[in-house]
Amino acid sequence: MGFFKKKHTPPEHRVLPKHIGIIMDGNGRWAKKRRLPRSAGHNAGGKVFRKISRYCSDIGIKYLTVYAFSTENWKRPKEEIDALMKLFKDYLEEALRDFKDDSIVVRFIGDKTPFSDELKALMIENEEGSKDRDGMVLNIAMNYGSRDEIVRAVKNICKGVKNEEFDIDSIDEDLVSDNLYTAGQPDPDLIIRPSGEYRISNFLLWQSAYTEFVIMNKLWPDFKEKDLDEAIDIFNSRNRRFGGV
Ligand code: IPE
Ligand code: IPE
Ligand code: MG
């Protein structure tokens, strides 16, 4: 990290990523280090989610996508899943409504089907209640898996062909993008993964074709505003070529 510190970009010259993705990872390890149940790590991570979302909105980020629960996370013990569902419910009832002061538009990406009727209703209520705001778009990835998202897009496109809405030859990259949960949004410029894991874990596979990745050796519940600033500095030190020279 010292290397990047030397290249610190003065704030006035800093380029802000338009869209940031965050894989909110490391809650379990944070709790384990403190001999606490994993659910305590998720509770601590939830608070950081609230703080960092607000911070991104304050500094002028236009789109933030946070990975909260993957299609693979259902494999976890029932006790942990139950604690997470309870946490989601609390957040949907309280924290997300708080975002109205920041004009944040809340959207959920992922398949809502397996969630309880109560959670589904709360998710829809939050989306409907915030859709006319003019601030940062916050995508919360819940039961999100990028492979699942791509399969869903393929099915939609096949239906379009079958119903003669368009023909096979007109299928292009834009049409695929338009059939993803993130339709109409710019691709992420920067994806941050705290907790030190060097993998994507089924997050935004199509959308991250040219995203800059920043892996940080910090567990999500320990993540601070200054860590987000550091990730933006690292992003500024990168030379994005998009296949050019
Ligand atoms: C991320 O933290 C939160 C979810 C996946 C819901 P983890 O629970 O994966 O934390 P670690 O990776 O076990 O430390
Ligand atoms: C990715 O973290 C999913 C979320 C943070 C919600 P995981 O902890 O599930 O990823 P793996 O299992 O380490 O790849
Ligand atoms: Mg993890």
Short mmCIF file of C-alpha atoms and ligand atoms in Angstrom, two decimals:
data_model
loop_
_atom_site.label_atom_id
_atom_site.label_comp_id
_atom_site.label_asym_id
_atom_site.label_seq_id
_atom_site.Cartn_x
_atom_site.Cartn_y
_atom_site.Cartn_z
CA MET A 1 0.00 0.00 0.00
CA GLY A 2 2.99 2.29 0.68
CA PHE A 3 3.69 2.35 -3.04
CA PHE A 4 0.25 3.76 -3.75
CA LYS A 5 0.48 6.31 -0.95
CA LYS A 6 3.42 7.96 -2.76
CA LYS A 7 1.23 8.35 -5.83
CA HIS A 8 -1.52 10.06 -3.84
CA THR A 9 -3.55 12.26 -6.18
CA PRO A 10 -4.46 15.68 -4.80
CA PRO A 11 -8.25 15.72 -4.27
CA GLU A 12 -8.74 18.41 -6.92
CA HIS A 13 -7.16 16.17 -9.56
CA ARG A 14 -8.85 13.03 -8.43
CA VAL A 15 -11.16 11.28 -10.87
CA LEU A 16 -14.20 9.91 -9.10
CA PRO A 17 -15.38 6.53 -10.28
CA LYS A 18 -18.95 6.92 -11.50
CA HIS A 19 -19.92 3.45 -10.32
CA ILE A 20 -18.31 1.60 -7.40
CA GLY A 21 -19.02 -2.02 -6.46
CA ILE A 22 -18.21 -3.37 -3.02
CA ILE A 23 -18.05 -7.03 -2.00
CA MET A 24 -18.87 -6.61 1.70
CA ASP A 25 -16.78 -9.54 2.91
CA GLY A 26 -15.11 -10.54 6.17
CA ASN A 27 -17.95 -10.25 8.71
CA GLY A 28 -17.52 -13.84 9.92
CA ARG A 29 -13.76 -13.51 10.45
CA TRP A 30 -14.25 -10.20 12.26
CA ALA A 31 -16.63 -11.92 14.70
CA LYS A 32 -14.39 -14.97 15.09
CA LYS A 33 -11.43 -12.79 16.06
CA ARG A 34 -13.59 -11.42 18.87
CA ARG A 35 -15.02 -14.84 19.85
CA LEU A 36 -18.46 -13.58 18.89
CA PRO A 37 -21.15 -15.39 16.85
CA ARG A 38 -20.98 -14.77 13.09
CA SER A 39 -24.27 -12.85 13.36
CA ALA A 40 -22.45 -10.19 15.43
CA GLY A 41 -20.11 -9.71 12.47
CA HIS A 42 -23.09 -9.24 10.15
CA ASN A 43 -24.60 -6.68 12.53
CA ALA A 44 -21.31 -4.76 12.59
CA GLY A 45 -21.07 -5.05 8.79
CA GLY A 46 -24.60 -3.63 8.46
CA LYS A 47 -23.56 -0.47 10.30
CA VAL A 48 -20.58 -0.04 7.99
CA PHE A 49 -22.86 -0.52 4.98
CA ARG A 50 -24.98 2.39 6.20
CA LYS A 51 -21.96 4.63 6.85
CA ILE A 52 -20.12 3.90 3.60
CA SER A 53 -23.28 4.24 1.47
CA ARG A 54 -23.86 7.69 2.91
CA TYR A 55 -20.22 8.60 2.43
CA CYS A 56 -20.30 7.57 -1.24
CA SER A 57 -23.40 9.69 -1.74
CA ASP A 58 -21.77 12.65 0.07
CA ILE A 59 -18.62 12.62 -2.07
CA GLY A 60 -20.60 12.46 -5.31
CA ILE A 61 -20.56 8.81 -6.39
CA LYS A 62 -23.46 8.27 -8.80
CA TYR A 63 -23.87 4.50 -8.52
CA LEU A 64 -22.92 2.15 -5.71
CA THR A 65 -23.53 -1.60 -5.85
CA VAL A 66 -23.04 -3.56 -2.65
CA TYR A 67 -22.95 -7.34 -2.50
CA ALA A 68 -25.02 -8.31 0.54
CA PHE A 69 -26.07 -11.93 -0.12
CA SER A 70 -25.11 -14.24 -2.97
CA THR A 71 -27.07 -17.06 -4.62
CA GLU A 72 -24.48 -19.39 -3.01
CA ASN A 73 -24.85 -17.97 0.52
CA TRP A 74 -27.94 -20.16 1.11
CA LYS A 75 -25.44 -22.98 1.77
CA ARG A 76 -24.67 -21.48 5.17
CA PRO A 77 -26.05 -22.92 8.45
CA LYS A 78 -29.73 -22.20 9.10
CA GLU A 79 -28.86 -20.21 12.20
CA GLU A 80 -26.71 -17.80 10.17
CA ILE A 81 -29.31 -17.47 7.39
CA ASP A 82 -32.03 -16.72 9.96
CA ALA A 83 -29.86 -14.03 11.57
CA LEU A 84 -29.16 -12.48 8.15
CA MET A 85 -32.86 -12.43 7.21
CA LYS A 86 -33.65 -10.75 10.52
CA LEU A 87 -30.93 -8.17 9.86
CA PHE A 88 -32.25 -7.52 6.33
CA LYS A 89 -35.74 -7.00 7.74
CA ASP A 90 -34.48 -4.49 10.33
CA TYR A 91 -32.57 -2.60 7.66
CA LEU A 92 -35.46 -2.59 5.23
CA GLU A 93 -37.69 -1.22 7.94
CA GLU A 94 -35.38 1.47 9.29
CA ALA A 95 -31.99 2.17 7.79
CA LEU A 96 -33.06 2.35 4.19
CA ARG A 97 -35.79 4.83 4.98
CA ASP A 98 -33.10 7.02 6.52
CA PHE A 99 -31.51 7.26 3.10
CA LYS A 100 -34.28 9.60 2.05
CA ASP A 101 -32.37 12.49 3.67
CA ASP A 102 -29.57 11.77 1.21
CA SER A 103 -31.95 11.40 -1.76
CA ILE A 104 -30.59 7.90 -2.35
CA VAL A 105 -32.46 5.71 -4.84
CA VAL A 106 -32.59 2.16 -3.47
CA ARG A 107 -32.74 -0.78 -5.86
CA PHE A 108 -32.37 -4.49 -5.29
CA ILE A 109 -30.54 -6.62 -7.80
CA GLY A 110 -30.96 -10.38 -7.67
CA ASP A 111 -33.84 -12.82 -7.59
CA LYS A 112 -36.35 -11.83 -4.90
CA THR A 113 -38.36 -15.09 -5.24
CA PRO A 114 -36.87 -17.09 -2.31
CA PHE A 115 -37.28 -14.30 0.26
CA SER A 116 -40.28 -14.28 2.63
CA ASP A 117 -43.38 -12.37 1.52
CA GLU A 118 -42.63 -9.83 4.24
CA LEU A 119 -39.10 -9.17 2.96
CA LYS A 120 -40.27 -9.05 -0.66
CA ALA A 121 -42.94 -6.49 0.22
CA LEU A 122 -40.38 -4.37 2.09
CA MET A 123 -37.95 -4.52 -0.81
CA ILE A 124 -40.63 -3.39 -3.26
CA GLU A 125 -41.78 -0.66 -0.87
CA ASN A 126 -38.21 0.67 -0.61
CA GLU A 127 -37.77 0.62 -4.38
CA GLU A 128 -41.10 2.29 -5.07
CA GLY A 129 -40.66 4.84 -2.30
CA SER A 130 -37.23 5.96 -3.50
CA LYS A 131 -37.50 5.75 -7.28
CA ASP A 132 -38.27 9.45 -7.82
CA ARG A 133 -35.31 10.69 -5.77
CA ASP A 134 -32.44 12.33 -7.63
CA GLY A 135 -29.38 11.19 -5.68
CA MET A 136 -27.01 8.25 -5.86
CA VAL A 137 -28.40 4.93 -7.08
CA LEU A 138 -27.69 2.26 -4.47
CA ASN A 139 -28.02 -1.27 -5.84
CA ILE A 140 -28.19 -3.82 -3.05
CA ALA A 141 -27.33 -7.27 -4.37
CA MET A 142 -29.47 -9.76 -2.47
CA ASN A 143 -29.73 -13.35 -3.63
CA TYR A 144 -27.62 -12.08 -6.47
CA GLY A 145 -25.42 -14.29 -8.61
CA SER A 146 -24.05 -13.08 -11.91
CA ARG A 147 -24.38 -16.49 -13.58
CA ASP A 148 -28.02 -16.60 -12.52
CA GLU A 149 -28.43 -13.06 -13.88
CA ILE A 150 -26.93 -14.07 -17.24
CA VAL A 151 -29.14 -17.19 -17.48
CA ARG A 152 -32.16 -14.99 -16.83
CA ALA A 153 -31.02 -12.59 -19.56
CA VAL A 154 -30.57 -15.46 -22.03
CA LYS A 155 -34.10 -16.70 -21.29
CA ASN A 156 -35.57 -13.21 -21.79
CA ILE A 157 -33.73 -12.78 -25.07
CA CYS A 158 -34.89 -16.21 -26.30
CA LYS A 159 -38.47 -15.24 -25.48
CA GLY A 160 -38.01 -12.04 -27.49
CA VAL A 161 -36.83 -14.05 -30.49
CA LYS A 162 -39.65 -16.57 -30.12
CA ASN A 163 -42.25 -13.77 -29.96
CA GLU A 164 -40.60 -12.19 -33.02
CA GLU A 165 -39.75 -8.95 -31.19
CA PHE A 166 -36.30 -9.12 -32.82
CA ASP A 167 -34.26 -11.62 -34.80
CA ILE A 168 -31.15 -13.51 -33.74
CA ASP A 169 -28.82 -11.36 -35.84
CA SER A 170 -29.83 -8.24 -33.96
CA ILE A 171 -28.64 -9.65 -30.61
CA ASP A 172 -25.67 -7.57 -29.52
CA GLU A 173 -23.78 -6.59 -26.36
CA ASP A 174 -26.19 -3.75 -25.62
CA LEU A 175 -29.16 -6.11 -25.74
CA VAL A 176 -27.45 -8.45 -23.26
CA SER A 177 -26.64 -5.50 -20.95
CA ASP A 178 -30.24 -4.31 -21.22
CA ASN A 179 -31.43 -7.67 -19.92
CA LEU A 180 -29.29 -7.62 -16.77
CA TYR A 181 -30.45 -6.30 -13.41
CA THR A 182 -28.18 -3.29 -13.94
CA ALA A 183 -29.87 -2.31 -17.24
CA GLY A 184 -29.40 1.36 -18.05
CA GLN A 185 -26.55 1.84 -15.55
CA PRO A 186 -22.88 2.38 -16.38
CA ASP A 187 -20.54 -0.56 -15.74
CA PRO A 188 -18.60 -0.37 -12.47
CA ASP A 189 -15.30 1.51 -12.78
CA LEU A 190 -13.99 0.18 -9.48
CA ILE A 191 -14.77 -2.93 -7.44
CA ILE A 192 -13.44 -3.06 -3.90
CA ARG A 193 -13.09 -6.34 -2.02
CA PRO A 194 -12.19 -6.04 1.63
CA SER A 195 -11.08 -9.16 3.57
CA GLY A 196 -8.13 -9.88 1.28
CA GLU A 197 -9.75 -12.50 -0.96
CA TYR A 198 -8.59 -12.41 -4.59
CA ARG A 199 -11.79 -13.54 -6.24
CA ILE A 200 -15.02 -12.22 -7.74
CA SER A 201 -17.41 -14.75 -6.14
CA ASN A 202 -20.07 -14.43 -8.87
CA PHE A 203 -20.40 -10.62 -8.65
CA LEU A 204 -21.09 -8.51 -11.78
CA LEU A 205 -19.26 -10.85 -14.18
CA TRP A 206 -20.48 -9.29 -17.42
CA GLN A 207 -20.39 -5.73 -16.09
CA SER A 208 -16.82 -5.95 -14.76
CA ALA A 209 -15.10 -6.71 -18.10
CA TYR A 210 -12.96 -3.55 -17.71
CA THR A 211 -13.41 -2.76 -14.02
CA GLU A 212 -10.42 -1.92 -11.84
CA PHE A 213 -10.17 -4.26 -8.84
CA VAL A 214 -8.87 -3.17 -5.46
CA ILE A 215 -8.40 -5.89 -2.85
CA MET A 216 -7.95 -4.58 0.68
CA ASN A 217 -6.60 -6.46 3.67
CA LYS A 218 -9.31 -5.19 5.97
CA LEU A 219 -12.42 -6.95 7.15
CA TRP A 220 -15.66 -5.23 6.13
CA PRO A 221 -16.74 -4.32 9.72
CA ASP A 222 -13.40 -2.47 10.11
CA PHE A 223 -13.78 -0.58 6.82
CA LYS A 224 -13.69 3.22 7.22
CA GLU A 225 -14.30 6.25 5.01
CA LYS A 226 -10.51 6.64 4.67
CA ASP A 227 -10.30 3.12 3.21
CA LEU A 228 -12.75 4.15 0.51
CA ASP A 229 -10.60 7.23 -0.15
CA GLU A 230 -7.54 4.98 -0.39
CA ALA A 231 -9.31 2.70 -2.89
CA ILE A 232 -10.21 5.78 -5.00
CA ASP A 233 -6.55 6.88 -4.85
CA ILE A 234 -5.42 3.45 -6.05
CA PHE A 235 -8.03 3.65 -8.82
CA ASN A 236 -6.54 7.01 -9.82
CA SER A 237 -3.07 5.46 -10.06
CA ARG A 238 -4.24 2.89 -12.62
CA ASN A 239 -3.86 3.28 -16.35
CA ARG A 240 -7.10 2.10 -17.94
CA ARG A 241 -6.56 1.12 -21.56
CA PHE A 242 -9.73 -0.77 -22.48
CA GLY A 243 -7.71 -2.80 -24.96
CA GLY A 244 -6.16 0.27 -26.58
CA VAL A 245 -2.62 1.59 -26.14
C1 IPE B 1 -19.84 -11.36 4.10
O1 IPE B 1 -19.09 -11.79 5.19
C2 IPE B 1 -21.31 -11.34 4.38
C3 IPE B 1 -22.10 -12.33 3.64
C4 IPE B 1 -21.62 -13.16 2.77
C5 IPE B 1 -23.52 -12.39 3.91
P1 IPE B 1 -18.79 -13.32 5.44
O2 IPE B 1 -19.88 -13.88 6.29
O3 IPE B 1 -18.57 -14.04 4.16
O4 IPE B 1 -17.46 -13.25 6.26
P2 IPE B 1 -16.22 -14.24 6.17
O5 IPE B 1 -15.76 -14.26 4.75
O6 IPE B 1 -16.72 -15.57 6.64
O7 IPE B 1 -15.21 -13.66 7.10
C1 IPE B 2 -19.24 -12.92 -1.40
O1 IPE B 2 -18.64 -13.35 -0.22
C2 IPE B 2 -20.68 -12.59 -1.13
C3 IPE B 2 -20.93 -11.46 -0.26
C4 IPE B 2 -20.05 -10.70 0.31
C5 IPE B 2 -22.31 -11.17 -0.04
P1 IPE B 2 -18.52 -14.88 0.16
O2 IPE B 2 -17.92 -14.93 1.52
O3 IPE B 2 -19.82 -15.57 -0.01
O4 IPE B 2 -17.50 -15.43 -0.94
P2 IPE B 2 -16.54 -16.69 -0.92
O5 IPE B 2 -17.36 -17.87 -0.45
O6 IPE B 2 -15.43 -16.37 0.02
O7 IPE B 2 -16.05 -16.80 -2.32
MG MG B 3 -16.86 -14.37 3.06
#
